[in-house]
Short mmCIF file of C-alpha atoms in Angstrom, two decimals:
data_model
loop_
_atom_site.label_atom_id
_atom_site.label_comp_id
_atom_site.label_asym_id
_atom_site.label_seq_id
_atom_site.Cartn_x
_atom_site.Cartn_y
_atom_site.Cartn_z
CA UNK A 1 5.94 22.58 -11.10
CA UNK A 2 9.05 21.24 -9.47
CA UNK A 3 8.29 17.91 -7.76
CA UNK A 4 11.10 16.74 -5.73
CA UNK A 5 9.78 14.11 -3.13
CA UNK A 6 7.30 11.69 -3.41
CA UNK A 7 6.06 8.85 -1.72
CA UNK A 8 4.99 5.62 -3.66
CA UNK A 9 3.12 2.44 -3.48
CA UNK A 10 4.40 -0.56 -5.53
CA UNK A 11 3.47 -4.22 -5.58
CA UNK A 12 5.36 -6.60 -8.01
CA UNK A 13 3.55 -9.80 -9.77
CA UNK A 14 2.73 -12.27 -8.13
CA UNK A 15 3.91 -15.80 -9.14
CA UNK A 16 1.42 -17.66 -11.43
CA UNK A 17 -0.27 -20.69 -10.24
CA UNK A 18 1.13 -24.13 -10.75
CA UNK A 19 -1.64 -26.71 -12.52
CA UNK A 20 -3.18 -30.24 -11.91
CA UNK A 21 -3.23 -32.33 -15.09
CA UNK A 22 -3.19 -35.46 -16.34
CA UNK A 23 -2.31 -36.92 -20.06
CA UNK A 24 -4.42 -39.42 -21.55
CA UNK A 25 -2.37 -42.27 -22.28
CA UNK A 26 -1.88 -46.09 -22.61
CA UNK A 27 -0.10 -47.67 -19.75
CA UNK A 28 1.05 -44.34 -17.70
CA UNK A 29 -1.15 -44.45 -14.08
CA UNK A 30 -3.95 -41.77 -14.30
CA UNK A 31 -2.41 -40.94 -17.67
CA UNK A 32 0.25 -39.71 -16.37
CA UNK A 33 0.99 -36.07 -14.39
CA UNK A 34 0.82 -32.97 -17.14
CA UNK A 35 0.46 -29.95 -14.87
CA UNK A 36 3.00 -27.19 -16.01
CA UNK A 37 4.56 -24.38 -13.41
CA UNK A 38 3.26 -21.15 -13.42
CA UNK A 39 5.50 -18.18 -14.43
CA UNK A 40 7.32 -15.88 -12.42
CA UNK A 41 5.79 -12.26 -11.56
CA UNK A 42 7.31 -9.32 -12.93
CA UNK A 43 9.42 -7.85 -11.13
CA UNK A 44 9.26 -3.48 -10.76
CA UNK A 45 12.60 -1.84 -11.70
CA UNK A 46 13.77 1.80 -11.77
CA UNK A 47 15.75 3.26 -14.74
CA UNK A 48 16.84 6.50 -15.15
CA UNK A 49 15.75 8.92 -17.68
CA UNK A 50 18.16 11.63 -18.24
CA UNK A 51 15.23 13.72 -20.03
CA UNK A 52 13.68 13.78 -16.76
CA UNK A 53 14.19 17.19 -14.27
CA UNK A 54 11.89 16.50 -11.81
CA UNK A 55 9.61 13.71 -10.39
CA UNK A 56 6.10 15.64 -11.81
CA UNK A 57 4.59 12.10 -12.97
CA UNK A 58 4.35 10.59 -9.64
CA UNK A 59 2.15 13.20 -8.31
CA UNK A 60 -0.40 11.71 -10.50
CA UNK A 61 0.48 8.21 -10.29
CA UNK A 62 1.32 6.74 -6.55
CA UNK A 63 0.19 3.11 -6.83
CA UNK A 64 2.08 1.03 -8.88
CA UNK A 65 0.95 -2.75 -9.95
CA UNK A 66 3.64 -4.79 -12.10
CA UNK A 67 1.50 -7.87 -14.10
CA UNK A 68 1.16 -11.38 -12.43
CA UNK A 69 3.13 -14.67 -14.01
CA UNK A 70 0.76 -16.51 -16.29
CA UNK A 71 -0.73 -20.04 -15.15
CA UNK A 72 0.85 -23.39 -16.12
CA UNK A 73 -1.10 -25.22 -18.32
CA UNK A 74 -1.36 -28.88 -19.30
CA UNK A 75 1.01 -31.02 -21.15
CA UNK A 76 3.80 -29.61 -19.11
CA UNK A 77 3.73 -25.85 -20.43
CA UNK A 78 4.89 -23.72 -18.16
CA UNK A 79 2.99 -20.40 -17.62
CA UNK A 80 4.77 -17.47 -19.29
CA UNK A 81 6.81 -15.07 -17.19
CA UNK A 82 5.53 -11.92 -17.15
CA UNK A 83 7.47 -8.25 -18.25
CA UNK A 84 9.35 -6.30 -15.43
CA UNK A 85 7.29 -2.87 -15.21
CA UNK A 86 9.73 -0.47 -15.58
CA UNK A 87 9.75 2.83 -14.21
CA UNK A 88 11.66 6.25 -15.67
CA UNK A 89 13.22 8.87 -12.51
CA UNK A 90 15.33 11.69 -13.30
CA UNK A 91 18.86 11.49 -12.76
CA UNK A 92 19.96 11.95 -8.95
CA UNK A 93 17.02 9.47 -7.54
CA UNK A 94 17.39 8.12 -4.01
CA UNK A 95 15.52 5.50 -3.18
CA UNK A 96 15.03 4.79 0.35
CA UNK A 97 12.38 1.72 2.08
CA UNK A 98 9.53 3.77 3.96
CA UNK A 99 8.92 1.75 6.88
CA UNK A 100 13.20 1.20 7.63
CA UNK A 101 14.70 4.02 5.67
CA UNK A 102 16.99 2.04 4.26
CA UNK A 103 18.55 3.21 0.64
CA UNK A 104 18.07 0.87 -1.86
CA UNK A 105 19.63 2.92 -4.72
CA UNK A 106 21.33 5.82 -5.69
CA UNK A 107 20.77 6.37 -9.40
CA UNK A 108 22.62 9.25 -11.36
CA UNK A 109 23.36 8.10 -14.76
CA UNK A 110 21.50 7.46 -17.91
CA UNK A 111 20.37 3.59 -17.95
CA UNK A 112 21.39 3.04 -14.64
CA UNK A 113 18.22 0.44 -13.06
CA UNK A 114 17.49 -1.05 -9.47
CA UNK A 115 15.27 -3.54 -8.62
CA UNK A 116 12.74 -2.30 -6.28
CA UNK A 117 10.64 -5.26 -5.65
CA UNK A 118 11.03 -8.37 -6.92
CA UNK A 119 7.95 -10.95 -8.70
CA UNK A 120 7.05 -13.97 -7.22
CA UNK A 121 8.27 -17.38 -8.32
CA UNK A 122 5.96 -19.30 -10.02
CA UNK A 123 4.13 -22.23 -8.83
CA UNK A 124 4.89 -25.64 -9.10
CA UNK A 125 2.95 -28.16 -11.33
CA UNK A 126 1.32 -31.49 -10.33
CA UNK A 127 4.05 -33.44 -12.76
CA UNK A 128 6.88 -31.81 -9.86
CA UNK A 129 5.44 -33.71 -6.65
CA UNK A 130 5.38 -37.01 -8.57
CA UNK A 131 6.57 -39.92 -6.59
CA UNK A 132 7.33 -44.10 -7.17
CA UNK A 133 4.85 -43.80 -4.30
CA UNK A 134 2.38 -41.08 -5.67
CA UNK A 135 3.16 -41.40 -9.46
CA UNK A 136 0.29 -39.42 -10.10
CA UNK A 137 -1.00 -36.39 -7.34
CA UNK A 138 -3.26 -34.19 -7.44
CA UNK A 139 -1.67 -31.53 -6.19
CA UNK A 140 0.09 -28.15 -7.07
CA UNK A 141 1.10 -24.35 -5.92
CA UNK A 142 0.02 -21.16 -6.45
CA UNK A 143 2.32 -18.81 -7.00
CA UNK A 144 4.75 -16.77 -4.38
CA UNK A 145 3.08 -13.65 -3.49
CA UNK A 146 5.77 -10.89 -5.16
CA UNK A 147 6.93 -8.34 -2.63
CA UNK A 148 5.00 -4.98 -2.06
CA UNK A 149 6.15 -1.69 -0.06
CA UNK A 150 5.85 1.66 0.03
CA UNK A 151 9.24 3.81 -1.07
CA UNK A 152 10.54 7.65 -0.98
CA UNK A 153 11.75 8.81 -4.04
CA UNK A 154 13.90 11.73 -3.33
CA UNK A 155 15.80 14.19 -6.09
CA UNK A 156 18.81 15.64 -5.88
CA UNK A 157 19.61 17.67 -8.75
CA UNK A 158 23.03 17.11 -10.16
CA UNK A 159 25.13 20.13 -10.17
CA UNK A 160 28.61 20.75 -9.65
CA UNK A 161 28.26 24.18 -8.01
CA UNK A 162 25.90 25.49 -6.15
CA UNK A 163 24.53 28.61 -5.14
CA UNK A 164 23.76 29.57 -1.08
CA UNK A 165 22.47 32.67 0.55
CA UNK A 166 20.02 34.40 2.41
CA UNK A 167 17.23 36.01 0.06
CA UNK A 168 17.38 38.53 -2.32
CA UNK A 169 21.75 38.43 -2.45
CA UNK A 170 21.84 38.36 -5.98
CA UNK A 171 21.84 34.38 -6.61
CA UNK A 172 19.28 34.44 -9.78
CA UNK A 173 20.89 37.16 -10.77
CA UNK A 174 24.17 35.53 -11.33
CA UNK A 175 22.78 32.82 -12.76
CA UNK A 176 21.04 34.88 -15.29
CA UNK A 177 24.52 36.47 -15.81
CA UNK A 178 26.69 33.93 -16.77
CA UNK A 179 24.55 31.43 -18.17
CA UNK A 180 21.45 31.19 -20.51
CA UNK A 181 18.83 30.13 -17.89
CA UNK A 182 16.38 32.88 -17.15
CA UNK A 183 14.96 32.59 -13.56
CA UNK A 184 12.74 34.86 -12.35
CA UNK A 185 14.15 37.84 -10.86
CA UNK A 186 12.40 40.37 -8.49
CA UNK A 187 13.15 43.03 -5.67
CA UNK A 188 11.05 40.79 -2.77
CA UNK A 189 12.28 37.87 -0.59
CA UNK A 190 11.88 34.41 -2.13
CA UNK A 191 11.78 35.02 -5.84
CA UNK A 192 12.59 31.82 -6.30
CA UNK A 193 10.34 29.35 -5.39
CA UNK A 194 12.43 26.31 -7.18
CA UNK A 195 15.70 25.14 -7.66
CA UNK A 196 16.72 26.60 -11.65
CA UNK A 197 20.03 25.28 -13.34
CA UNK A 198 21.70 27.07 -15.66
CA UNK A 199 25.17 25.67 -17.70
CA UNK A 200 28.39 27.83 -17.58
CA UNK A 201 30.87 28.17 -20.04
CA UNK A 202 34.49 29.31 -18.78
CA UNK A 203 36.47 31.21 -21.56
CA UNK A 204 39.01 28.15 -21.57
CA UNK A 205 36.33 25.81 -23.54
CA UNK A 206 35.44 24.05 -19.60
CA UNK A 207 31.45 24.10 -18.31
CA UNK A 208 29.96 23.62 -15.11
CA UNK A 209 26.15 23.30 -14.24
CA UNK A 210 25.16 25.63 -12.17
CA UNK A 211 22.71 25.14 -9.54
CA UNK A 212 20.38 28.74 -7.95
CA UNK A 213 18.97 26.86 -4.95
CA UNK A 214 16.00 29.16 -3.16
CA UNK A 215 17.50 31.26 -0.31
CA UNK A 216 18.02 30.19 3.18
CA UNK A 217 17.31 31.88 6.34
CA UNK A 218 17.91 31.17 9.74
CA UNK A 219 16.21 27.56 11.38
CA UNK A 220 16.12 25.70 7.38
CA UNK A 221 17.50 22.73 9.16
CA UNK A 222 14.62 22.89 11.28
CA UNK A 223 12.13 23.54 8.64
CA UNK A 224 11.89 27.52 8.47
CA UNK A 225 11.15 28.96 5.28
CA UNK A 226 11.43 27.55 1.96
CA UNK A 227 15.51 26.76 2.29
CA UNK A 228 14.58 23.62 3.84
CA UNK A 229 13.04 22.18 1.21
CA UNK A 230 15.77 22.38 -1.30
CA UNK A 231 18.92 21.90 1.19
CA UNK A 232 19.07 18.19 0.08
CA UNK A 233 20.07 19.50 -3.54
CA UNK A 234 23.08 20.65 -2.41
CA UNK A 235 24.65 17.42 -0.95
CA UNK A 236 25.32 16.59 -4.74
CA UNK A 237 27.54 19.71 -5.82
CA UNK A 238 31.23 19.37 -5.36
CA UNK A 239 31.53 23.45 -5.10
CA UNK A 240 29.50 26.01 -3.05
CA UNK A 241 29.51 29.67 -3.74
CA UNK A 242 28.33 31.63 -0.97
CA UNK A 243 26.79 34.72 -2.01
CA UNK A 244 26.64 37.35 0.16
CA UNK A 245 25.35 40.95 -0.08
CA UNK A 246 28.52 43.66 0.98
CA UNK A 247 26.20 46.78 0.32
CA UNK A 248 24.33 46.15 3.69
CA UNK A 249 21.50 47.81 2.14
CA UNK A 250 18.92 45.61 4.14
CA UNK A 251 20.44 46.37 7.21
CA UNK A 252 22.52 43.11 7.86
CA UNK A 253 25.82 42.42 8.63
CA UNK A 254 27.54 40.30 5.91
CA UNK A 255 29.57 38.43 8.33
CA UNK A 256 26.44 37.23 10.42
CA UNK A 257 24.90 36.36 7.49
CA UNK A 258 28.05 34.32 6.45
CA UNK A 259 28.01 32.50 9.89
CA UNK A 260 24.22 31.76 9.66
CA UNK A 261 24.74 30.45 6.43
CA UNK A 262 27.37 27.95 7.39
CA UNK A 263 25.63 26.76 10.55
CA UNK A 264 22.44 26.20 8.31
CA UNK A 265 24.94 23.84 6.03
CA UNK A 266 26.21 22.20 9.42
CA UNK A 267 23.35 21.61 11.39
CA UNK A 268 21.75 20.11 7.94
CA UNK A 269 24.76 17.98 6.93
CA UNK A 270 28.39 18.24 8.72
CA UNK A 271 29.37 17.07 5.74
CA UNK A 272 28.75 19.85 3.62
CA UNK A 273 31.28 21.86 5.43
CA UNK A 274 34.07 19.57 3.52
CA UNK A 275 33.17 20.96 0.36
CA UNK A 276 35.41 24.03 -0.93
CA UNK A 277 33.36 27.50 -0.67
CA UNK A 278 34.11 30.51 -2.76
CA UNK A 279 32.74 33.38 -1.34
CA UNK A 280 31.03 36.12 -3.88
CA UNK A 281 31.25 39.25 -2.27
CA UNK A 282 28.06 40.73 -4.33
CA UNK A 283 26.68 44.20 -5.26
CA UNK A 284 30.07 45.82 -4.83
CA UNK A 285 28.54 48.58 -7.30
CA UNK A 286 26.77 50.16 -4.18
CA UNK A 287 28.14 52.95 -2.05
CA UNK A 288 29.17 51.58 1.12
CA UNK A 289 30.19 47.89 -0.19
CA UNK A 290 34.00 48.73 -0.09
CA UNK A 291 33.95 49.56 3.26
CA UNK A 292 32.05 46.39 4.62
CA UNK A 293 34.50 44.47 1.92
CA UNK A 294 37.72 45.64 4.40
CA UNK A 295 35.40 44.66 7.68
CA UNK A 296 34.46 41.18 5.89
CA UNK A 297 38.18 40.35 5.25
CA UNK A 298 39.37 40.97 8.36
CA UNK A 299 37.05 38.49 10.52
CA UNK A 300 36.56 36.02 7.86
CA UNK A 301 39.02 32.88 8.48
CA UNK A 302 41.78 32.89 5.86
CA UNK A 303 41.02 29.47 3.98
CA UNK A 304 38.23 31.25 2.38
CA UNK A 305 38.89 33.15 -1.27
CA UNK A 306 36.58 36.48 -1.14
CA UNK A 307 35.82 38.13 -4.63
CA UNK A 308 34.50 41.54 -5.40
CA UNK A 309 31.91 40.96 -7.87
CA UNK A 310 29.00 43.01 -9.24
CA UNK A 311 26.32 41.35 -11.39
CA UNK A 312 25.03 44.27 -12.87
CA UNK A 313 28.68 45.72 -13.99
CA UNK A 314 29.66 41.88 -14.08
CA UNK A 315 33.17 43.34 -12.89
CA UNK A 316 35.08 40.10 -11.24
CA UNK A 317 32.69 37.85 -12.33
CA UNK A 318 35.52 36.23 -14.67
CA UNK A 319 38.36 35.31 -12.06
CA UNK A 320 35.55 33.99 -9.66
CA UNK A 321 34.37 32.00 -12.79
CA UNK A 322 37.35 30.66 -13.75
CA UNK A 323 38.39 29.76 -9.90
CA UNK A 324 35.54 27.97 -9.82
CA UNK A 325 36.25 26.04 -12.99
CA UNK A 326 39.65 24.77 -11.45
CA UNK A 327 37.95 23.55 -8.29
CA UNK A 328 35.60 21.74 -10.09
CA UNK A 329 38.07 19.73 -11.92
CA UNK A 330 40.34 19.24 -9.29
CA UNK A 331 37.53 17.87 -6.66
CA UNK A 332 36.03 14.58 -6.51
CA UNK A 333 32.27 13.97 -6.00
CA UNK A 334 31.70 13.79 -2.37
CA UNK A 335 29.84 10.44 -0.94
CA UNK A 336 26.09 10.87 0.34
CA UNK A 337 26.09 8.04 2.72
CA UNK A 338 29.11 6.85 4.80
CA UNK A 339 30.70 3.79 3.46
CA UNK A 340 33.04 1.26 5.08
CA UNK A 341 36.68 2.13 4.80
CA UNK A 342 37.65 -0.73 4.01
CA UNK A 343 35.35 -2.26 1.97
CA UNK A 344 38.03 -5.48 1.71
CA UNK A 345 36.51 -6.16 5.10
CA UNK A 346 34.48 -8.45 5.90
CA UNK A 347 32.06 -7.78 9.16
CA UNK A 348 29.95 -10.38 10.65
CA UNK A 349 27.27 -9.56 12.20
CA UNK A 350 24.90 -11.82 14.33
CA UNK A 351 21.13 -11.14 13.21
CA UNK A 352 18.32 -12.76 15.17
CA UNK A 353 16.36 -15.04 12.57
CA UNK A 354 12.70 -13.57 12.38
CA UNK A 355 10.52 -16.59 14.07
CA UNK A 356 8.45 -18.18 11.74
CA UNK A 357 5.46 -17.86 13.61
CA UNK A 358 3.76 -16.64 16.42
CA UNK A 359 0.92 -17.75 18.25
CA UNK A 360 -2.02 -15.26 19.96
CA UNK A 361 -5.78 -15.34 21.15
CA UNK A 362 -8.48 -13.24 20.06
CA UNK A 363 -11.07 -11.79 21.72
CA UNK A 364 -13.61 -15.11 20.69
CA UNK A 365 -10.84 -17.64 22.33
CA UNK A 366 -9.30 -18.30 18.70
CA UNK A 367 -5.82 -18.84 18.31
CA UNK A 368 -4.50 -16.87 15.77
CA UNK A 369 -1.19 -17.78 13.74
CA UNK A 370 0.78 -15.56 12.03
CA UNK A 371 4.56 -14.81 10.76
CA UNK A 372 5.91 -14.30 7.59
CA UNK A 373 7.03 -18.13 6.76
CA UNK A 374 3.72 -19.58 7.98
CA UNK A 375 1.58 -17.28 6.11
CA UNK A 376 3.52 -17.49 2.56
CA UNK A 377 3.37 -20.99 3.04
CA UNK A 378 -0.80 -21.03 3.13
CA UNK A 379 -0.95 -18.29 0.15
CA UNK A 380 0.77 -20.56 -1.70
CA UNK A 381 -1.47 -23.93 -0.82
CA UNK A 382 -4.55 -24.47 -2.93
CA UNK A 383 -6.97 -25.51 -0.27
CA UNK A 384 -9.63 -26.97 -2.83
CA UNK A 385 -7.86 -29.59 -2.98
CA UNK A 386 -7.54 -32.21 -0.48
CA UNK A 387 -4.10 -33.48 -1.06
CA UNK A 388 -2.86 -29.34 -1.10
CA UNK A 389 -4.74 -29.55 1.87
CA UNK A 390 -2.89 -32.69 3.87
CA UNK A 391 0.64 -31.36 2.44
CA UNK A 392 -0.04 -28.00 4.46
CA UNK A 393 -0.98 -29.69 7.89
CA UNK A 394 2.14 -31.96 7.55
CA UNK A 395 4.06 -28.78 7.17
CA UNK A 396 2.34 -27.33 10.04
CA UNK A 397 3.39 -30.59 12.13
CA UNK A 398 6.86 -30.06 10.97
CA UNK A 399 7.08 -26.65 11.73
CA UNK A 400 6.30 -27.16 15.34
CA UNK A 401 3.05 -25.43 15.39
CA UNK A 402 1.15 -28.37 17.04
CA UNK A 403 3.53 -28.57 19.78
CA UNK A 404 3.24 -24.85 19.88
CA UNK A 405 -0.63 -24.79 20.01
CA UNK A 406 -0.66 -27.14 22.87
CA UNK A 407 1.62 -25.40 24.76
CA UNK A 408 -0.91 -22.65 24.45
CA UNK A 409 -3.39 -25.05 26.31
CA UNK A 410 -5.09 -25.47 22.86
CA UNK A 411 -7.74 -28.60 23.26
CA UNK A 412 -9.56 -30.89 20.40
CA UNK A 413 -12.25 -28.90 18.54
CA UNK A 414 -10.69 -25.65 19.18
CA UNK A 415 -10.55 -22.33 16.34
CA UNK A 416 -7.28 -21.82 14.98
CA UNK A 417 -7.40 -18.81 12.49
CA UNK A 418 -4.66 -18.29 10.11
CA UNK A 419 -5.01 -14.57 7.90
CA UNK A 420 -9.35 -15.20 6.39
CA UNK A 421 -8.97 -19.04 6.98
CA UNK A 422 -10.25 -20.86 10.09
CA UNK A 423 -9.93 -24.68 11.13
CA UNK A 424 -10.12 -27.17 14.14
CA UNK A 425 -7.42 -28.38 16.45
CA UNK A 426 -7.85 -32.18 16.55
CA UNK A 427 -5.70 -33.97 18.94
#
């Protein structure tokens, strides 16, 4: 089965949690402050695997969990870090954020990694917070809660040509022609139900891969049929060949099908139109294919190259081949996102700072607190302990959040609930 998009849950480690602990010896206050950091989380990367052709395992597996950093322990060890998970894709992965769509990578080579979420730091130990006026506290982190978000992974098969078309022109069967692949060819509308690439060897000693994408019809953009599906895989190829049906056997008009074709490409990418197109005049074996040739020609615009081919005689199949070839070699890849122009340039941009909290009422009365800043900051407090405890409220004060509360018209002995933790404003 060819798997081509998937959606995925992953959640790095988490940092490991700093510890409180003392050494026992002669003349050091309390013995002395021992507690070691924790380690940092791991972090989940993305590496590609150029055995991979399609993204098959992730059907199976959409949650992924990388391990958390290991606990400091006493006599100032520090908790051991813990190994990035790594994950294999095929080549031609996009990785784009779910929630802001955002690409985070485009991988096409063997090796090539990207971090996808990144492990928490560790902890800090009670020997960090010592002090000439708190030589020895009681008091430590947990770890940094790692980062966790749901991604697209998106394949686009790497091919330098690729094959377009309405249904049933003739596409498998040129790939069966000039290369070893063997897709499955039948006389009925969408033989092929996934994308099948095939390598082609010119007579000069050059390849190409070869890419027999399932036909298009009319509204893909849109979602119509099965073209839609597989139009990402040909924002990759550097060539198209446009395969179109002269013997008019199915009762269509080879130049509307050309035009539908091309507006399909357009109204999917604009960018695909800057690609060079061969055209493959197919089937020219059949009686009345000659004729519609001479029509074809005349209306087509002239920056197109038409060839008379036939698959089954495999008469012109050569020259088309070898034209091919020297577009290949003589185009660049294409980019799939726009990038700057300039990328000397520098652009400043002015970004609102996300607040680091925000204050609202529940249905009981409570006050609720939440923001990113505010919230990180209490994961990371260990609240069985009273001097975690007193270090959180001073960062509280410092952060404005008193002021904030009373602005609210928060009064002593009120609820103030922060994520699963509730406590009293005292005045």
């Amino acid at each position: 089965m060819f798997v081509d998009k998937v959606k995925v849950y992953i959640k790095a480690g988490d940092g490991g949690n700093g510890m409180v602990a003392f050494r026992r010896e002669k003349f050091v206050p309390e013995g002395g402050p021992a507690g070691g950091d924790g380690g940092k989380g791991a972090d989940i990367i993305l590496e590609v695997d150029e055995g991979l052709r399609t993204l098959m395992d992730f059907r199976y597996q959409k949650h992924f969990k990388a391990k958390a950093g290991e606990n400091g322990r006493p006599k100032n060890q520090h908790g051991k870090n813990a190994e990035d998970l790594v994950i294999k894709v095929p080549p031609g992965t996009t990785i784009t954020d779910d929630d802001t769509k955002e690409v985070i990578a485009d991988l096409t080579e063997h090796g090539e990694r990207a971090i996808v979420a990144k492990g928490g730091r560790g902890g800090r130990g009670n020997t960090r917070f010592a002090t000439p006026a708190n030589p020895a506290p009681e008091l430590s982190e947990k770890g940094e809660p790692a980062e966790e978000r749901y991604i697209n992974l998106e394949l686009k098969v790497l091919a330098d040509v690729g094959l377009v078309g309405f249904p049933s022109v003739g596409k498998s069967t040129l790939l069966s022609v000039v290369s070893a692949a063997k897709p499955k060819i039948a006389d009925y509308h969408f033989t092929t139900l996934n994308p099948n690439l095939g390598v082609v060897a010119v007579e000069d000693g050059r390849s190409f891969v070869l890419a027999d994408l399932p036909g298009l019809i009319e509204g893909a953009h849109e979602g119509v049929g099965l073209g839609h599906q597989f139009l990402r895989h040909i924002e990759r190829t550097k060539v198209i060949i446009h395969v179109i049906d002269m013997s008019g056997l199915e009762g269509r008009d080879p130049l509307e099908d050309f035009e539908k074709i091309n507006d399909e490409l357009k109204q999917y990418n604009l960018r695909l139109l800057e690609r060079p197109q061969v055209i493959m005049a197919n089937k020219m074996d059949m009686p009345d294919a000659e004729k519609n040739l001479e029509q074809f020609k005349e209306k087509v615009p002239d920056n197109y190259k038409v060839f008379p081919v036939s698959t089954l005689t495999k008469k012109g199949l050569k020259e088309m081949i070898r034209e091919v070839a020297d577009l290949v070699d003589n185009t660049s890849e294409f980019p799939l996102y726009d990038e700057e122009e300039n990328k000397e340039r520098v652009v400043y941009r002015f970004e609102k700072k996300e607040d680091p909290f925000s204050i609202s009422r529940d249905g009981d009365g409570a006050f609720v607190l939440s923001g990113p800043e505010i919230e990180k900051a209490f994961k990371m407090t260990d609240m069985t302990r009273d001097e975690s405890v007193r270090r959180f409220s001073r960062k509280m004060r410092h952060m404005g959040i008193d002021e904030a509360l009373r602005k609210k018209g928060a009064q002593n002995g009120d609820t103030v609930r922060l994520l699963d933790f509730e406590f009293e404003f005292i005045e």
